[in-house]
Every structure is written in structure tokens, then in C-alpha cells.
Short mmCIF file of C-alpha atoms and ligand atoms in Angstrom, two decimals:
data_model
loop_
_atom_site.label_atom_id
_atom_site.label_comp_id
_atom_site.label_asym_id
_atom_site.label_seq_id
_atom_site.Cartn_x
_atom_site.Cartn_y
_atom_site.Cartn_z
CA UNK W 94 12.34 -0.72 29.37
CA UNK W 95 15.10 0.02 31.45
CA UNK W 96 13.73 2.90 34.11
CA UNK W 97 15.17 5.69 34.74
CA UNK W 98 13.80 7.05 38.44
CA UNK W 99 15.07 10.43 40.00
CA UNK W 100 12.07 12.02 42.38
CA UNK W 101 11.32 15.47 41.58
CA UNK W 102 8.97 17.63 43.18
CA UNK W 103 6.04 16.52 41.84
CA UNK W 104 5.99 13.13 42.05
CA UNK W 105 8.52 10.41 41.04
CA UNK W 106 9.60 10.77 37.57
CA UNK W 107 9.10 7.52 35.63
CA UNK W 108 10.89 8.44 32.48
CA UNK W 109 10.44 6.20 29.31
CA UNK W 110 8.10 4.23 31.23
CA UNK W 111 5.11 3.24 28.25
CA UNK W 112 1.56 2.78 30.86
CA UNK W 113 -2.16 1.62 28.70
CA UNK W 114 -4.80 3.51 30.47
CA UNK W 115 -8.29 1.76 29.31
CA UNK W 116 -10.89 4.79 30.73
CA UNK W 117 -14.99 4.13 30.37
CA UNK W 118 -15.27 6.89 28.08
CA UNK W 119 -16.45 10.39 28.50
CA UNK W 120 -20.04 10.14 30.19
CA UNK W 121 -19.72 13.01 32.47
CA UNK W 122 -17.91 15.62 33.28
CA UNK W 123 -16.01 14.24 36.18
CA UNK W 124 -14.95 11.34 34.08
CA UNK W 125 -13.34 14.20 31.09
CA UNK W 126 -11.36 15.82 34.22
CA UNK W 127 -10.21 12.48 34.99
CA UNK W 128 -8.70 11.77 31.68
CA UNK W 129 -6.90 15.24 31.41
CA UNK W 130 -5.78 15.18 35.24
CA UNK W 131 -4.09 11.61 34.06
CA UNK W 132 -2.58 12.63 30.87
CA UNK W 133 -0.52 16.03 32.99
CA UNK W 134 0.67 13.11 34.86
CA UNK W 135 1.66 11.13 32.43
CA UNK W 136 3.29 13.95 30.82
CA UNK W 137 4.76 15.50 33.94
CA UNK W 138 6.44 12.00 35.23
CA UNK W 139 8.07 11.14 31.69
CA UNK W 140 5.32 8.59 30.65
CA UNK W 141 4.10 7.33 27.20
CA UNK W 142 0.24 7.12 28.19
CA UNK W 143 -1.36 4.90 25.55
CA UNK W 144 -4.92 6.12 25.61
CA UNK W 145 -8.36 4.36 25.00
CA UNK W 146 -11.71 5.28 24.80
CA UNK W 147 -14.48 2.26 25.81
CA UNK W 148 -17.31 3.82 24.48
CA UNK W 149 -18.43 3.15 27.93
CA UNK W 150 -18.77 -0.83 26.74
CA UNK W 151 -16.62 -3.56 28.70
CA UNK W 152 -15.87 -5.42 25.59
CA UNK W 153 -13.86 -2.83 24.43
CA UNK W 154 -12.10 -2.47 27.54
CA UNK W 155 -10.97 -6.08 27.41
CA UNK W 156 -9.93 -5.80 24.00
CA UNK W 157 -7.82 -2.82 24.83
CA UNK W 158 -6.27 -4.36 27.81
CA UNK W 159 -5.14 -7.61 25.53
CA UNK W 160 -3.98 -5.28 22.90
CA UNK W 161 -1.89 -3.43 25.42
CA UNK W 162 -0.86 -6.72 26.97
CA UNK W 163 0.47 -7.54 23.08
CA UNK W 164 2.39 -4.34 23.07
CA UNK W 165 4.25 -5.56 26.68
CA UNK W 166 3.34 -1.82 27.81
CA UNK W 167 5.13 -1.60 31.42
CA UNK W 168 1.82 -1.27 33.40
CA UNK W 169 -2.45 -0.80 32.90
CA UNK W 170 -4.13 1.86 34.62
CA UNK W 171 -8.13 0.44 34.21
CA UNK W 172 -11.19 2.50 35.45
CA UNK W 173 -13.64 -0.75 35.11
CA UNK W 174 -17.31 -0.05 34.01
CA UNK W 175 -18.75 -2.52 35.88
CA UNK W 176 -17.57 -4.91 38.66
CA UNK W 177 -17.60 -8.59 37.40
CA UNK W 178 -16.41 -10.24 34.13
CA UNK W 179 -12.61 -9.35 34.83
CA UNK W 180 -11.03 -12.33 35.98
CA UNK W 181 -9.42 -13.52 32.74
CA UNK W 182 -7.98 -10.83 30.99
CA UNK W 183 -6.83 -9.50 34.48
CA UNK W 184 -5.31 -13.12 34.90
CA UNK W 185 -3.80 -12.77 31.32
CA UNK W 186 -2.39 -9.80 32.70
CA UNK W 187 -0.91 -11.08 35.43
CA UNK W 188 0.54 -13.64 33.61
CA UNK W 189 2.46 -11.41 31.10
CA UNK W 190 3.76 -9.88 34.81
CA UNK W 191 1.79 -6.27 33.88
CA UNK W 192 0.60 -4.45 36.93
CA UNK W 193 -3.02 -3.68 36.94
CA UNK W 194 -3.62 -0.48 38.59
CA UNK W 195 -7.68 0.45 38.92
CA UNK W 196 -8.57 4.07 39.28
CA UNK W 197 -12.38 5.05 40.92
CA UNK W 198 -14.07 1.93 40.32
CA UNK W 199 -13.73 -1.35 42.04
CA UNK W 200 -13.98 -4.92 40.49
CA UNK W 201 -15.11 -8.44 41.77
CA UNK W 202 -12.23 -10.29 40.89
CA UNK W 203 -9.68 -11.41 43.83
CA UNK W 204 -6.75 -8.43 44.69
CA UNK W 205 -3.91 -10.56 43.37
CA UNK W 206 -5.17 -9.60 39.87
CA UNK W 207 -4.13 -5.83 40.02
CA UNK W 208 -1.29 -4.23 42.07
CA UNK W 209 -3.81 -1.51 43.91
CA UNK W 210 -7.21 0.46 43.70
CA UNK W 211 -7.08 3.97 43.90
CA UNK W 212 -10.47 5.81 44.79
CA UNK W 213 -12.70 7.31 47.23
CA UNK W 214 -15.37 5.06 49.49
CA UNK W 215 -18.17 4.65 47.32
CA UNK W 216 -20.48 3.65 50.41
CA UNK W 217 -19.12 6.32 52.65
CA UNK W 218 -20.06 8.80 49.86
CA UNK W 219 -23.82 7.50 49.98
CA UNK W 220 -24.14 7.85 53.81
CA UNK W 221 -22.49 11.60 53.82
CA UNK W 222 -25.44 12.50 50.92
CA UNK W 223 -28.15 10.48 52.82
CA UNK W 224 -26.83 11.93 56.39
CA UNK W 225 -27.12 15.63 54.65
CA UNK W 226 -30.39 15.11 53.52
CA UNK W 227 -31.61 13.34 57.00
CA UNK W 228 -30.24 16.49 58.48
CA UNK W 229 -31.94 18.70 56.37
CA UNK W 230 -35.44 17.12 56.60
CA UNK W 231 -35.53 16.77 59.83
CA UNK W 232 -39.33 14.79 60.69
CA UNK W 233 -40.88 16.37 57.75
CA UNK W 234 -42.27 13.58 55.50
CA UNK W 235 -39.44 13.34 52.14
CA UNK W 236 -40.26 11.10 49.34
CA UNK W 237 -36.85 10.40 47.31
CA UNK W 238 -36.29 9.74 43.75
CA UNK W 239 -32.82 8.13 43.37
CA UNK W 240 -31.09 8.32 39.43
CA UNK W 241 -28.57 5.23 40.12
CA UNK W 242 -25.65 5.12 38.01
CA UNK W 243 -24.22 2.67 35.44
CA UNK W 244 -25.96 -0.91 36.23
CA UNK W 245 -23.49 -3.21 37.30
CA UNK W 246 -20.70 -0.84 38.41
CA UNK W 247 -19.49 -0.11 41.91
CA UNK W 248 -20.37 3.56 42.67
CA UNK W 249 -23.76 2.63 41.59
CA UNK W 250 -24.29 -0.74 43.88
CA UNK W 251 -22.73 1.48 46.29
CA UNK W 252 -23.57 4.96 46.64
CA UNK W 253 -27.17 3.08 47.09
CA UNK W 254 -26.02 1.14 49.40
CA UNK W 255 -24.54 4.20 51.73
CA UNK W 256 -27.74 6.20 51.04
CA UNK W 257 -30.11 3.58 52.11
CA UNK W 258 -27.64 2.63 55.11
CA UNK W 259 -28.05 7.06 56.16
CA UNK W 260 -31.61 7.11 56.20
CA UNK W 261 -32.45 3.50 57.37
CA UNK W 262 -32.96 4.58 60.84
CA UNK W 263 -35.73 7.93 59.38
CA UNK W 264 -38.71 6.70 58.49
CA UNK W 265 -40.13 9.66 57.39
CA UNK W 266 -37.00 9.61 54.75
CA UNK W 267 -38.63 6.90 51.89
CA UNK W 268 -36.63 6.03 48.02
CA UNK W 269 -39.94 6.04 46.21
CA UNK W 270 -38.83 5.77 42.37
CA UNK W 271 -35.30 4.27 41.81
CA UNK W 272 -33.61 4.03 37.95
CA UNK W 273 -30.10 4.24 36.21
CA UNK W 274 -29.62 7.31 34.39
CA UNK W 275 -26.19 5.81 33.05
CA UNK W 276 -24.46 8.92 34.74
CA UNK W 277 -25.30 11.05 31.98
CA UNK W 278 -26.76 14.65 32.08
CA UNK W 279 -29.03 13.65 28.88
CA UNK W 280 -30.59 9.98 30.56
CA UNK W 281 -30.75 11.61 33.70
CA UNK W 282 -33.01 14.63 32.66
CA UNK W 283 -34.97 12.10 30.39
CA UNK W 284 -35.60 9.84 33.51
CA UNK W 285 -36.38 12.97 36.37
CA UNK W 286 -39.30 13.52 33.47
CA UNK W 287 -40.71 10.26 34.19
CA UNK W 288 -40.96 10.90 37.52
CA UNK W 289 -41.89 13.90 37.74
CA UNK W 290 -44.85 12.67 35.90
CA UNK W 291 -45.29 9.77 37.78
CA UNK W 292 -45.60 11.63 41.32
CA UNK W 293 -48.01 14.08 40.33
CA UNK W 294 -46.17 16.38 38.52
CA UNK W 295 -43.22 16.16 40.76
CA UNK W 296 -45.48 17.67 43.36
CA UNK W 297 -45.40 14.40 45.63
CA UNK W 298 -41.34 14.65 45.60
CA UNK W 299 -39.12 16.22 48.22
CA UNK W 300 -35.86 15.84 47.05
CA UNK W 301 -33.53 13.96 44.32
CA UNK W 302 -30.39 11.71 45.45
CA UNK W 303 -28.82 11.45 42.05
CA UNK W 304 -25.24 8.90 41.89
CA UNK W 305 -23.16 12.10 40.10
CA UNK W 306 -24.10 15.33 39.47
CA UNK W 307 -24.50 15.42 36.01
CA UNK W 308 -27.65 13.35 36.24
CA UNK W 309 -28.62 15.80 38.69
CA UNK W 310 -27.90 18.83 36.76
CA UNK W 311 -30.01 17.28 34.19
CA UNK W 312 -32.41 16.37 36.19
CA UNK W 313 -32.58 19.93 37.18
CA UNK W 314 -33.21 20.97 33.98
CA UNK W 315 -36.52 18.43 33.71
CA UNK W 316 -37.50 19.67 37.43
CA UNK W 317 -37.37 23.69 35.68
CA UNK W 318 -39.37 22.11 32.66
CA UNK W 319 -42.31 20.97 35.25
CA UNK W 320 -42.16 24.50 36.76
CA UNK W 321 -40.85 23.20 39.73
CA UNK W 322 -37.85 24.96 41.75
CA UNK W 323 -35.07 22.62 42.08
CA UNK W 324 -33.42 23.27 45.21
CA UNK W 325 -36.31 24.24 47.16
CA UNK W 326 -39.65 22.49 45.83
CA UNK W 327 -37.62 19.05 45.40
CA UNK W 328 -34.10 19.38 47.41
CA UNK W 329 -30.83 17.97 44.95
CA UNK W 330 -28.20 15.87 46.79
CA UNK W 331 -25.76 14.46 44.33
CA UNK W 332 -21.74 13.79 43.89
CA UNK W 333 -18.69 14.50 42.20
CA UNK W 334 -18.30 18.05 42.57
CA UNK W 335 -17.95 18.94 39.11
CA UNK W 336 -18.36 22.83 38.34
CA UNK W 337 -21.70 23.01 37.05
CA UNK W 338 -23.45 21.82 40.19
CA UNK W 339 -21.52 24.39 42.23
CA UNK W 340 -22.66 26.77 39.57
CA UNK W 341 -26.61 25.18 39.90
CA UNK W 342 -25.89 25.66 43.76
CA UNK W 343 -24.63 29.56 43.51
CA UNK W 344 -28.01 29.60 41.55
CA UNK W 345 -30.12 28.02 44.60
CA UNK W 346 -31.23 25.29 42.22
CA UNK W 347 -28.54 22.33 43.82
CA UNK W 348 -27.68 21.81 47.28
CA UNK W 349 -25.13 19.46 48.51
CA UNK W 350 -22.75 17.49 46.24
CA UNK W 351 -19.95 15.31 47.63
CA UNK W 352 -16.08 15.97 46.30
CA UNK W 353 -14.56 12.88 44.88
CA UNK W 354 -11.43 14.00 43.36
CA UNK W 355 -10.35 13.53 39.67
CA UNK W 356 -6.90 13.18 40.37
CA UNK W 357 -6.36 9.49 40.62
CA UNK W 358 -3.60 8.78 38.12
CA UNK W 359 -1.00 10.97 40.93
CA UNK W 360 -1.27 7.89 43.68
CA UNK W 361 -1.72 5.89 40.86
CA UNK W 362 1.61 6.55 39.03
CA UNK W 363 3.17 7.33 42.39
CA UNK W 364 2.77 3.24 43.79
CA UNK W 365 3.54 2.46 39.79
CA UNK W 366 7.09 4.59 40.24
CA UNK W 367 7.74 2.44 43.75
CA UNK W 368 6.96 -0.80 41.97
CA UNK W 369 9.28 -0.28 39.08
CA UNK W 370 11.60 0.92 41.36
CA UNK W 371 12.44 -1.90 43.56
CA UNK W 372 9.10 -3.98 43.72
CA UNK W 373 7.57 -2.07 46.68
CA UNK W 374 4.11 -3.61 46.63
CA UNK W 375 1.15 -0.93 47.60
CA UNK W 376 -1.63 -1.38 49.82
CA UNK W 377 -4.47 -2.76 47.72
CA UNK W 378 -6.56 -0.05 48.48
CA UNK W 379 -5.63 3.80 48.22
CA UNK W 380 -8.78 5.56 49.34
CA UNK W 381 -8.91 9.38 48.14
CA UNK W 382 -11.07 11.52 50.67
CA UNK W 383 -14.75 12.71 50.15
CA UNK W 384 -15.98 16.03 51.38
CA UNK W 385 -19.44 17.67 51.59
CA UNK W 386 -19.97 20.66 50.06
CA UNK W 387 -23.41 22.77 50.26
CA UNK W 388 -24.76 26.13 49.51
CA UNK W 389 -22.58 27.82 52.76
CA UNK W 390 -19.83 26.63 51.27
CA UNK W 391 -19.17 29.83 48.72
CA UNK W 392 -20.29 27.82 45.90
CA UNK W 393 -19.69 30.84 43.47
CA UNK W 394 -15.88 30.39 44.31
CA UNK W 395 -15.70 26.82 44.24
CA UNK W 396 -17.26 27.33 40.41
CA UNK W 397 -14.56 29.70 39.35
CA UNK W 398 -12.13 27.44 40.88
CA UNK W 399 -12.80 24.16 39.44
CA UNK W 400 -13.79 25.40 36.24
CA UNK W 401 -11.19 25.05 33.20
CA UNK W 402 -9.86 22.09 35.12
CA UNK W 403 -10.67 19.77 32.10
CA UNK W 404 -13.86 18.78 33.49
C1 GZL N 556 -17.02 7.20 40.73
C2 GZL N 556 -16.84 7.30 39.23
C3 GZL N 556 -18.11 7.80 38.59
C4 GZL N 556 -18.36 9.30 38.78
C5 GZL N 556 -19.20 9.59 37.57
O1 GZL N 556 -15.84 6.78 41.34
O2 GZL N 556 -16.53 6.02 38.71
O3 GZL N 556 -18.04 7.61 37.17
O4 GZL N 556 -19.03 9.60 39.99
C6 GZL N 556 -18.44 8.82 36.50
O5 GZL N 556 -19.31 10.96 37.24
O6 GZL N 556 -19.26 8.52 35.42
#
């Protein structure tokens, strides 16, 4: 399709531009904001998003990026569910001459198969959690319970990985139970209750590192069930910022969450508008920033801020 660029003010204006956007699914609430945040961009910059839903399952994933690969769409915008198994449809791709742009999630495969990554530092994210809660702590004894997300994908390998690097150096700072809870509120209340029940009634725990925050707001839920206080008997460090654990926060029951922002279709279609442009090639990483946000941080406001922002 012949483009048509003119830069407006928000961003360059890719009009009649036709982009496949494969997204995981809809497994929390960051990941709904996400999809909304990309389609205003889509819509704002002139672009026919073609939209489709994984089901959270790779297969369908690949299938969608072959199908828009069939359709010669003029790019791929891919939020991968797990790292590996990419290497050939990304090659098929590559071979059709689509850009591959990945938003939030990273993938094995070598960087010549996509044109950039857009997303925040997964491991960074882990230490700032594992560095709050070190703080927080201080020498006091803290067994952890850790709700890992989605096996096999990169915020899960590692946001552990940045946690355990925080609180390597405390020894009085110890993971004790460790599981997936898929990123869901619903898996991650049903696995708190297994540990809860597994450390004495949640008695023996100090605090929950949870990989997003809707595990953690379910696993609130579970810690309210035991007649526990989230918050204060076992401490809630999670990420995502989504509105409900601002709202849990406001509440005293959550009490630091790390921002990773939803809006990674804007640097995404931004590097996209360059490269149709003239062929400006992108770094192959665009990092997005990640802030800490606890209870002093007017959580109240941050609620009524964020909320109604598709998440
Ligand atoms: C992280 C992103 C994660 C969010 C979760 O970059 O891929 O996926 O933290 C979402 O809420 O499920």
C-alpha cells in the first residue's frame, strides 16, 4: 500500500497502512488496557488494526501470524506468550519482508527476526519489588511466597530472576513456596489458598511477591478468606499498576506495585511510521520505564486516575 506519512501531533500518521496485531488474550487487566491503548493508536495514526485473540495459546498465535502473512498486511505487532518456538514463522515473516514488531514480551529467537521490542526491563522490575521489600523488612525474618507468571514467558523467567538477584545478599529474606498462577486473578487466589494452608494457615508467611497484580489482588482475596490482613499480616509486592491494586493499597490491603505502562503500540507504531517511511531501522530494544509506587504515593488518586483507562 502506497503510504501516505504527514506527522501530526500525536504521533506520525500512517494512513491506509493495514498492521496484524496477534495479543495473548485477555488474562489480566493490564493486558485489556493494552489492547484498547493499541487500538486508539491504530485509530488515531490512520491504521487498519487486524485484531486477534490467542486464547492465551501459542498455536494460535502462529496461526494468526501466517494468516496475516497470507493477507501481505504491511507489518505484525506480536506480544509472544512464551519465549521459544518462534523461529519459523518469524523467519516466514521475514521472508514475505513483514516487520515483526514485539510489544512487552521478549522471545528467544535471534533480533534479525523482528524489526524491534518495545517493553519495560523485566529483571529490573524484579529487583525494584525485591529491593522494596528488602527495605521494608529490614533484619526481621520474611518468608516469601512468589505466584510466577505464565511458564515459559519472559516476565515470568524474569521478574524471578530480578527478585531473587534483590534479596540475594538478605538472608533473612527466603522464597519459600514458588508456583505459576498464569497471571490470572482466579489461579492466583486458588494457588495463595494452597499456601496459605501449607504454612500454617498463612501464619508462617511475611509477605507475597506476586509477577502482576492481578494474581495478587486475588491472592488478597484468599489471604481475607484465611482471616489474615493482607498488607500487614503478609506484606503484597506485585506489578503492573493496574487500578485495582492502587484501590487494594488505598484500602491498606496492597503495598507496592511497579508501573509498567500499557501503552506500547505508541513507540511501536512510531519506529513502524519511520520504517515505512524511508527504512529507518530502530534500535532492537525500546525499553519503557518502570516506577515504584507504594501506599505514600496517594494511591486513592492514582485509582481514580487510571481507572476507565480500558484496563
Ligand atoms: C509484562 C506483560 C505481563 C503483565 C501481565 O510485560 O507481558 O502480561 O505483567 C500480563 O499482567 O499478563
Amino acid at each position: 500500500t502506497a503510504a501516505f506519512l504527514a506527522v501530526t501531533a500525536g504521533g506520525a500518521l500512517a494512513e491506509g497502512e493495514t498492521v496484524g496485531f496477534s495479543q495473548i488474550g485477555s488474562e489480566s487487566g493490564w493486558r485489556a488496557a493494552e489492547t484498547t491503548l493499541t487500538r486508539q493508536q491504530a485509530e488515531e495514526r490512520g491504521i487498519q488494526l487486524q485484531f486477534s485473540d490467542a486464547q492465551q495459546k501459542q498455536e494460535n498465535q502462529i496461526a494468526a501470524i501466517r494468516s496475516f502473512v497470507a493477507q501481505g498486511v504491511d507489518a505484525i505487532l506480536l506480544a509472544p506468550v512464551v519465549a521459544t518456538g518462534w523461529d519459523s514463522v518469524l523467519q516466514e515473516a521475514k521472508e514475505a519482508e513483514i516487520p515483526v514488531v514485539l510489544l512487552d514480551r521478549q522471545v528467544d529467537s535471534s533480533e534479525d527476526l523482528y524489526l524491534t521490542a518495545v517493553g519495560s526491563n523485566l529483571v529490573h522490575e524484579g529487583e525494584v519489588a525485591g529491593e522494596w521489600l528488602a527495605n521494608e523488612v529490614g533484619d526481621r525474618e520474611c518468608r516469601i511466597v512468589e505466584l510466577q507468571g505464565t511458564t515459559g514467558s519472559s516476565p515470568a523467567i524474569d521478574r524471578k530472576t530480578g527478585f531473587e538477584n534483590a534479596i540475594k545478599d538478605h538472608p533473612n529474606l527466603t522464597i519459600v513456596r514458588s508456583q505459576t498462577g498464569d497471571f490470572t486473578r482466579a489461579l492466583g487466589k486458588e494457588v495463595m489458598e494452597s499456601f496459605l494452608q501449607a504454612e500454617n494457615g498463612g501464619k508462617d508467611i511475611c509477605a507475597l511477591y506476586a509477577h502482576n497484580d492481578d494474581m495478587a489482588v486475588g491472592a488478597i482475596q484468599a489471604i481475607k478468606e484465611a482471616g489474615l490482613k493482607p498488607g500487614e499480616d503478609i506484606l503484597v509486592v506485585s506489578i503492573d499498576a493496574v487500578p485495582d491494586i492502587f484501590k487494594a493499597m488505598a484500602d491498606g490491603e496492597a503495598n507496592a506495585t511497579v508501573e509498567l505502562t500499557p501503552n506500547m503500540a505508541g513507540p511501536a507504531f512510531d519506529a513502524l511510521a519511520a520504517y515505512w517511511a524511508d527504512g529507518t531501522m530502530p534500535p532492537k530494544f525500546i525499553q519503557t520505564e518502570s516506577k515504584l509506587f507504594t501506599q505514600a504515593d496517594d494511591p486513592a488518586g492514582e485509582y481514580e486516575r487510571r481507572k476507565g483507562l480500558g484496563y
